[in-house]
mmCIF file of C-alpha atoms in Angstrom:
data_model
loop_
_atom_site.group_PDB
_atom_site.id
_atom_site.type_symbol
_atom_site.label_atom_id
_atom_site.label_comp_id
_atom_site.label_asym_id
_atom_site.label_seq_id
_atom_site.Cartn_x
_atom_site.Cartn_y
_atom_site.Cartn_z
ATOM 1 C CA UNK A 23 0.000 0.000 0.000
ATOM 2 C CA UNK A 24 2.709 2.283 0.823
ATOM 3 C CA UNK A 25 4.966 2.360 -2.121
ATOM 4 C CA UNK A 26 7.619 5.005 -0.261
ATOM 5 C CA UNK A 27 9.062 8.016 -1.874
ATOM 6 C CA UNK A 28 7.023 9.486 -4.720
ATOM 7 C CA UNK A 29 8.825 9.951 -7.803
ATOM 8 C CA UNK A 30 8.617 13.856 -9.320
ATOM 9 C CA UNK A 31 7.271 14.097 -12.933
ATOM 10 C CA UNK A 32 10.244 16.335 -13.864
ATOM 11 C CA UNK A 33 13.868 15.322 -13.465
ATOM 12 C CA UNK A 34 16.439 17.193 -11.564
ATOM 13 C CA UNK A 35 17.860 19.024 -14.166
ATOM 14 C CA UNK A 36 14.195 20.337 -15.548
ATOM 15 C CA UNK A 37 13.150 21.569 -12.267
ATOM 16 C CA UNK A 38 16.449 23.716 -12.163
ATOM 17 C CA UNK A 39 15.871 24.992 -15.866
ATOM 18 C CA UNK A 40 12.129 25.754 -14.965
ATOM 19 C CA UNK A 41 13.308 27.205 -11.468
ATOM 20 C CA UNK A 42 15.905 29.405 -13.893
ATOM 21 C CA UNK A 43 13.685 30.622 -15.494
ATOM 22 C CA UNK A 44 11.206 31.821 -13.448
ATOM 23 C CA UNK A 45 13.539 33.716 -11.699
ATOM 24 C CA UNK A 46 14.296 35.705 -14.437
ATOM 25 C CA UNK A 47 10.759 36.070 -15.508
ATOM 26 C CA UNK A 48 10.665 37.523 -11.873
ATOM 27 C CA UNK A 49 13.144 39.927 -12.184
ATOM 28 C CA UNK A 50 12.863 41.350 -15.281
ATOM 29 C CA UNK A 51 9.284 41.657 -13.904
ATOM 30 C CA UNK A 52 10.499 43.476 -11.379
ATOM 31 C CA UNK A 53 12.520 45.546 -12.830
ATOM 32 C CA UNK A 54 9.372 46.775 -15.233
ATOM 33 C CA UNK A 55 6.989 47.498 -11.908
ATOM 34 C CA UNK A 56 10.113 50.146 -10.758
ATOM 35 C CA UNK A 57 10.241 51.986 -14.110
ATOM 36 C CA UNK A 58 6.243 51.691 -13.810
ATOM 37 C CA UNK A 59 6.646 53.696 -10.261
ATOM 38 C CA UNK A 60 9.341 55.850 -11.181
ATOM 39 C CA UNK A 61 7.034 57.045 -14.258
ATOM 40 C CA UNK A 62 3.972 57.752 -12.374
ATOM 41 C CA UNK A 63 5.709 59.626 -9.556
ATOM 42 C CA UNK A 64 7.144 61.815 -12.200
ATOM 43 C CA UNK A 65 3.861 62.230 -13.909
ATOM 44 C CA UNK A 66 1.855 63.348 -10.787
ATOM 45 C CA UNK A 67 5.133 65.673 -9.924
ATOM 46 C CA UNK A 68 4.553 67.432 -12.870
ATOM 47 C CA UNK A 69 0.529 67.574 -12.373
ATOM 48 C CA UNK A 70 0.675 68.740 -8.665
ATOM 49 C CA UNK A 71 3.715 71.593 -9.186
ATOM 50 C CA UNK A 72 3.718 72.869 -12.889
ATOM 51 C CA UNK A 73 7.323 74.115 -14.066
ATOM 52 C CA UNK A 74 7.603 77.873 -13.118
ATOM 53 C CA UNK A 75 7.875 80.986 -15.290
ATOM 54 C CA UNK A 76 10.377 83.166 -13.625
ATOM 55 C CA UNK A 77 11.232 85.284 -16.943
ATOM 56 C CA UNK A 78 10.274 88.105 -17.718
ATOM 57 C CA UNK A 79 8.319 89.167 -13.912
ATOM 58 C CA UNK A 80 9.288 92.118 -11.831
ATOM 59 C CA UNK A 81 10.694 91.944 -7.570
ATOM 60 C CA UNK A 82 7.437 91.942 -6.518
ATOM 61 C CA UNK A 83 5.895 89.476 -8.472
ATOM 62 C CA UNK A 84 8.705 87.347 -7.677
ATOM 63 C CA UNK A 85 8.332 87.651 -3.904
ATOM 64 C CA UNK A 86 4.755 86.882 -4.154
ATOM 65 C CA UNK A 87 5.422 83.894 -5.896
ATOM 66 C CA UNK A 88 8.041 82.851 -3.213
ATOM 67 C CA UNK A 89 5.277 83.646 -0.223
ATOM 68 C CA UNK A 90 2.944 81.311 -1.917
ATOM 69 C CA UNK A 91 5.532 78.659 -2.445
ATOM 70 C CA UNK A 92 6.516 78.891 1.359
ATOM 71 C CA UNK A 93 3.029 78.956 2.313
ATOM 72 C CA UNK A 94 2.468 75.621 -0.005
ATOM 73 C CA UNK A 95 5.987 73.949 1.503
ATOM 74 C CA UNK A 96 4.319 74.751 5.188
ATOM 75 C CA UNK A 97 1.350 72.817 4.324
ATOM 76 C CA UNK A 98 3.029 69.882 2.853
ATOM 77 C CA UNK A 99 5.567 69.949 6.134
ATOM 78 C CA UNK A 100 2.919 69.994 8.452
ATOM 79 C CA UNK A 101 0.897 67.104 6.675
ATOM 80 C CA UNK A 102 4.835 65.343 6.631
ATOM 81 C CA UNK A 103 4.795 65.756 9.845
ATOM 82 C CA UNK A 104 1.235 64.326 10.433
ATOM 83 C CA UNK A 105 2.503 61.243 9.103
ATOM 84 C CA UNK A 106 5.700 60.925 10.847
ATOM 85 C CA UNK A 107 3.484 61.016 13.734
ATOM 86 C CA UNK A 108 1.024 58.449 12.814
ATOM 87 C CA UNK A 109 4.109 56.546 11.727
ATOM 88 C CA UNK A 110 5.562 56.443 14.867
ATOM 89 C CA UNK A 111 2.768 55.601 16.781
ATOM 90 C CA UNK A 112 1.694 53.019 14.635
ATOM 91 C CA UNK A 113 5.179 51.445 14.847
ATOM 92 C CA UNK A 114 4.792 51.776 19.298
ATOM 93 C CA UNK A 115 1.638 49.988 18.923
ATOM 94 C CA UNK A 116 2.910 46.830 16.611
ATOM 95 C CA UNK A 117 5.837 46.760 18.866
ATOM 96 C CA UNK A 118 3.728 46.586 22.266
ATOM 97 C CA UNK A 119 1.507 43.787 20.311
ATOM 98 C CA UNK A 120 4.039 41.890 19.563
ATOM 99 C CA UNK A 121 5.142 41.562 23.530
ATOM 100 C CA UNK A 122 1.929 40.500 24.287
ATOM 101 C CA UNK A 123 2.144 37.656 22.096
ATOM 102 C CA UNK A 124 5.315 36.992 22.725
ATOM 103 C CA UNK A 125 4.492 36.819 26.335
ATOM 104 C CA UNK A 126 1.511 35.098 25.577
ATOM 105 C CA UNK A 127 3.376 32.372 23.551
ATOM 106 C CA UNK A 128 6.258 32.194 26.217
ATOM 107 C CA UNK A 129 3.833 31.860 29.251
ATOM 108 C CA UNK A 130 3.503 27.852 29.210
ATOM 109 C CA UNK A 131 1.852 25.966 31.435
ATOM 110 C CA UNK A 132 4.104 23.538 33.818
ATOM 111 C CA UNK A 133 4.010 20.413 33.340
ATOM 112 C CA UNK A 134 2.345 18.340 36.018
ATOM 113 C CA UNK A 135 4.810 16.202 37.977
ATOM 114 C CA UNK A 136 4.387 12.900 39.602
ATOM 115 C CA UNK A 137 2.862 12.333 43.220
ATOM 116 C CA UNK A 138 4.063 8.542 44.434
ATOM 117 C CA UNK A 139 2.046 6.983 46.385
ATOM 118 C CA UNK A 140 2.530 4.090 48.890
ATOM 119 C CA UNK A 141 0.684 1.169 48.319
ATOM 120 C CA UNK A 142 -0.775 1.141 51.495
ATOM 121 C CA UNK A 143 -2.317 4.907 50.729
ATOM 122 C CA UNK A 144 -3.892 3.872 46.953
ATOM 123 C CA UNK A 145 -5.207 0.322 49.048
ATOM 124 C CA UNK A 146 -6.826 2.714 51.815
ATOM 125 C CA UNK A 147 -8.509 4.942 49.417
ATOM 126 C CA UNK A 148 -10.644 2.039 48.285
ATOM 127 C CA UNK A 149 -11.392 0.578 51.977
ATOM 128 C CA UNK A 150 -13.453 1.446 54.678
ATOM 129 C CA UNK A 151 -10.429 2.356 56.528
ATOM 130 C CA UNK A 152 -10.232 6.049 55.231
ATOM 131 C CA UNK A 153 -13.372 7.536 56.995
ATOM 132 C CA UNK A 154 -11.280 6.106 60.070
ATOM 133 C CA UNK A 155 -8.102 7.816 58.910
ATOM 134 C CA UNK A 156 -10.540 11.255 58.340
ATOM 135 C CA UNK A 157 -11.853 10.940 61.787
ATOM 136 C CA UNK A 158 -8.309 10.823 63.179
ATOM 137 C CA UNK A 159 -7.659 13.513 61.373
ATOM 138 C CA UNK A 160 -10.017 15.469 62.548
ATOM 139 C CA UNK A 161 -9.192 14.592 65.896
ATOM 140 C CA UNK A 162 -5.693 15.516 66.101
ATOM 141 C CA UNK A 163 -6.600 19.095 64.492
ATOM 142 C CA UNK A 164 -6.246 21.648 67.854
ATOM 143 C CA UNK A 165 -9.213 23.878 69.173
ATOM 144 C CA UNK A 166 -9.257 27.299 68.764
ATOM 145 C CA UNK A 167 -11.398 28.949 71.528
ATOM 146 C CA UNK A 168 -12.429 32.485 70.369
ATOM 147 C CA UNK A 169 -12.185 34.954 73.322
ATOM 148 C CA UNK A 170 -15.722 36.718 73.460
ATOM 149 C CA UNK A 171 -15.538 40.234 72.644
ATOM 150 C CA UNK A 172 -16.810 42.609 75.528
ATOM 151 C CA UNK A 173 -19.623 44.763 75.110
ATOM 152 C CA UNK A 174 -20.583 47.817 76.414
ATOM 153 C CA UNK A 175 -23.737 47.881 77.767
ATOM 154 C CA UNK A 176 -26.501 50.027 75.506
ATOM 155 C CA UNK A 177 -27.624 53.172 77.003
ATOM 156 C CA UNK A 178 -29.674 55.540 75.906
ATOM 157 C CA UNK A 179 -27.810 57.714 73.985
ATOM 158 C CA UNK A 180 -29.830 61.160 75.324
ATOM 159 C CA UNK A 181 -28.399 60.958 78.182
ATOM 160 C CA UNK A 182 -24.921 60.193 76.828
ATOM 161 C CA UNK A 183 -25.055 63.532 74.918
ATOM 162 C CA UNK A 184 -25.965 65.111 77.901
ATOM 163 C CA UNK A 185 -23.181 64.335 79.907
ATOM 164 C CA UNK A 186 -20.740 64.905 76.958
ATOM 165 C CA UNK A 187 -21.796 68.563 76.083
ATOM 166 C CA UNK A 188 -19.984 71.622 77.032
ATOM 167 C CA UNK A 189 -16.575 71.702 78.125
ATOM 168 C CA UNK A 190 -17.114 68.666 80.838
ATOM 169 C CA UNK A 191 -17.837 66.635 78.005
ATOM 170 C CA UNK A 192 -14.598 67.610 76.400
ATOM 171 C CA UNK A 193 -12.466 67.008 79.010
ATOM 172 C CA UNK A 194 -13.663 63.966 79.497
ATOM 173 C CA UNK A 195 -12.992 62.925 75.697
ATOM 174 C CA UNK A 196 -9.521 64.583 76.261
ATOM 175 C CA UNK A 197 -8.506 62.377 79.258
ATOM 176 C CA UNK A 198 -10.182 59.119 77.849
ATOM 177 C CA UNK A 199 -7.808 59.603 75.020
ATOM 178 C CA UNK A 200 -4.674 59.323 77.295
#
C-alpha cells in the first residue's frame, strides 16, 4: 500500500531549468513594476507643481510667488509631519503587540509532575479504613477557643449627649484619650 518516496514528474535538471527561469521572468518583472513607479511619480510631480515661469516678472511678483511657495511647503511639512506622527505611533503599537504575544506564547503551562504513592495509601482509598483515617484527622486538628468580645452595655444615647456637652464633656474625651 505504501509504495515510499514518490517519484517527481520532472527530473532534476528540468526543475532547475524551470526554477531558472522563473527567476528571471521575476526579475525582469520586477525591474518593469520600478520603471512603472518611477514614471507615475514623475507624472503626478509634474501635475501637482507645474514648471515655473520666472522670466520676464518684476521683484514683486517674484516675492509673491516665493510667499505662496513657502506657504504651499508649510502645508506639505505639516501634513509630513502628520505622518511621521502616525508613523511612529503606529510602529509603538505593533511593537507593544508583539510583547503581548510573545508573552503570551512564552507563558507555558508547567508540566504536572508525579505524586508517588505508597501502596498502602492507593489500598486505603478504596477501603473502609479512610473515613477512620478522616476521623483521626479530625481529631488531632487543635481547638481554637475564640475569646468573646466585651460589650458595652446600651444606654440611651440622650443621656450620653448630655453628659458629653460643654466643656465637661470635652475634658472627658480629652482624658479618655490618654
Amino acid at each position: 500500500m505504501s509504495e515510499g518516496p514518490k517519484k517527481s514528474k520532472y527530473s532534476a535538471t528540468r526543475r532547475l531549468q524551470l526554477k531558472s527561469k522563473l527567476l528571471k521572468k521575476a526579475a525582469s518583472m520586477l525591474v518593469v513594476e520600478g520603471e512603472q513607479k518611477k514614471q507615475e511619480k514623475e507624472r503626478v510631480v509634474k501635475e501637482s507643481f507645474p514648471p515655473l515661469q520666472l522670466s520676464g516678472l518684476s521683484v514683486q511678483e517674484l516675492q509673491d510667488l516665493c510667499k505662496q511657495l513657502h506657504s504651499k511647503v508649510d502645508v506639505v511639512d505639516e501634513a509630513r509631519y502628520d505622518l511621521e506622527v502616525k508613523v511612529v505611533k503606529n510602529e509603538t503599537e505593533i511593537e507593544s503587540l508583539r510583547q503581548k504575544v510573545i508573552s503570551l506564547k512564552g507563558a507555558k503551562r508547567p508540566s504536572l509532575k508525579r505524586v508517588k504513592k505508597t501502596t498502602e495509601d492507593v489500598l486505603g482509598a478504596f477501603s473502609d479504613s479512610s473515613k477512620l483515617m478522616k476521623a483521626d484527622f479530625k481529631a488531632n486538628l487543635k481547638t481554637v477557643k475564640k475569646d468573646e468580645e466585651k460589650r458595652e452595655e446600651v444606654t440611651d444615647w440622650r443621656k450620653n449627649v448630655e453628659a458629653m456637652s460643654g466643656m465637661e464633656g470635652r475634658k472627658k474625651l480629652f482624658n479618655a484619650g490618654q
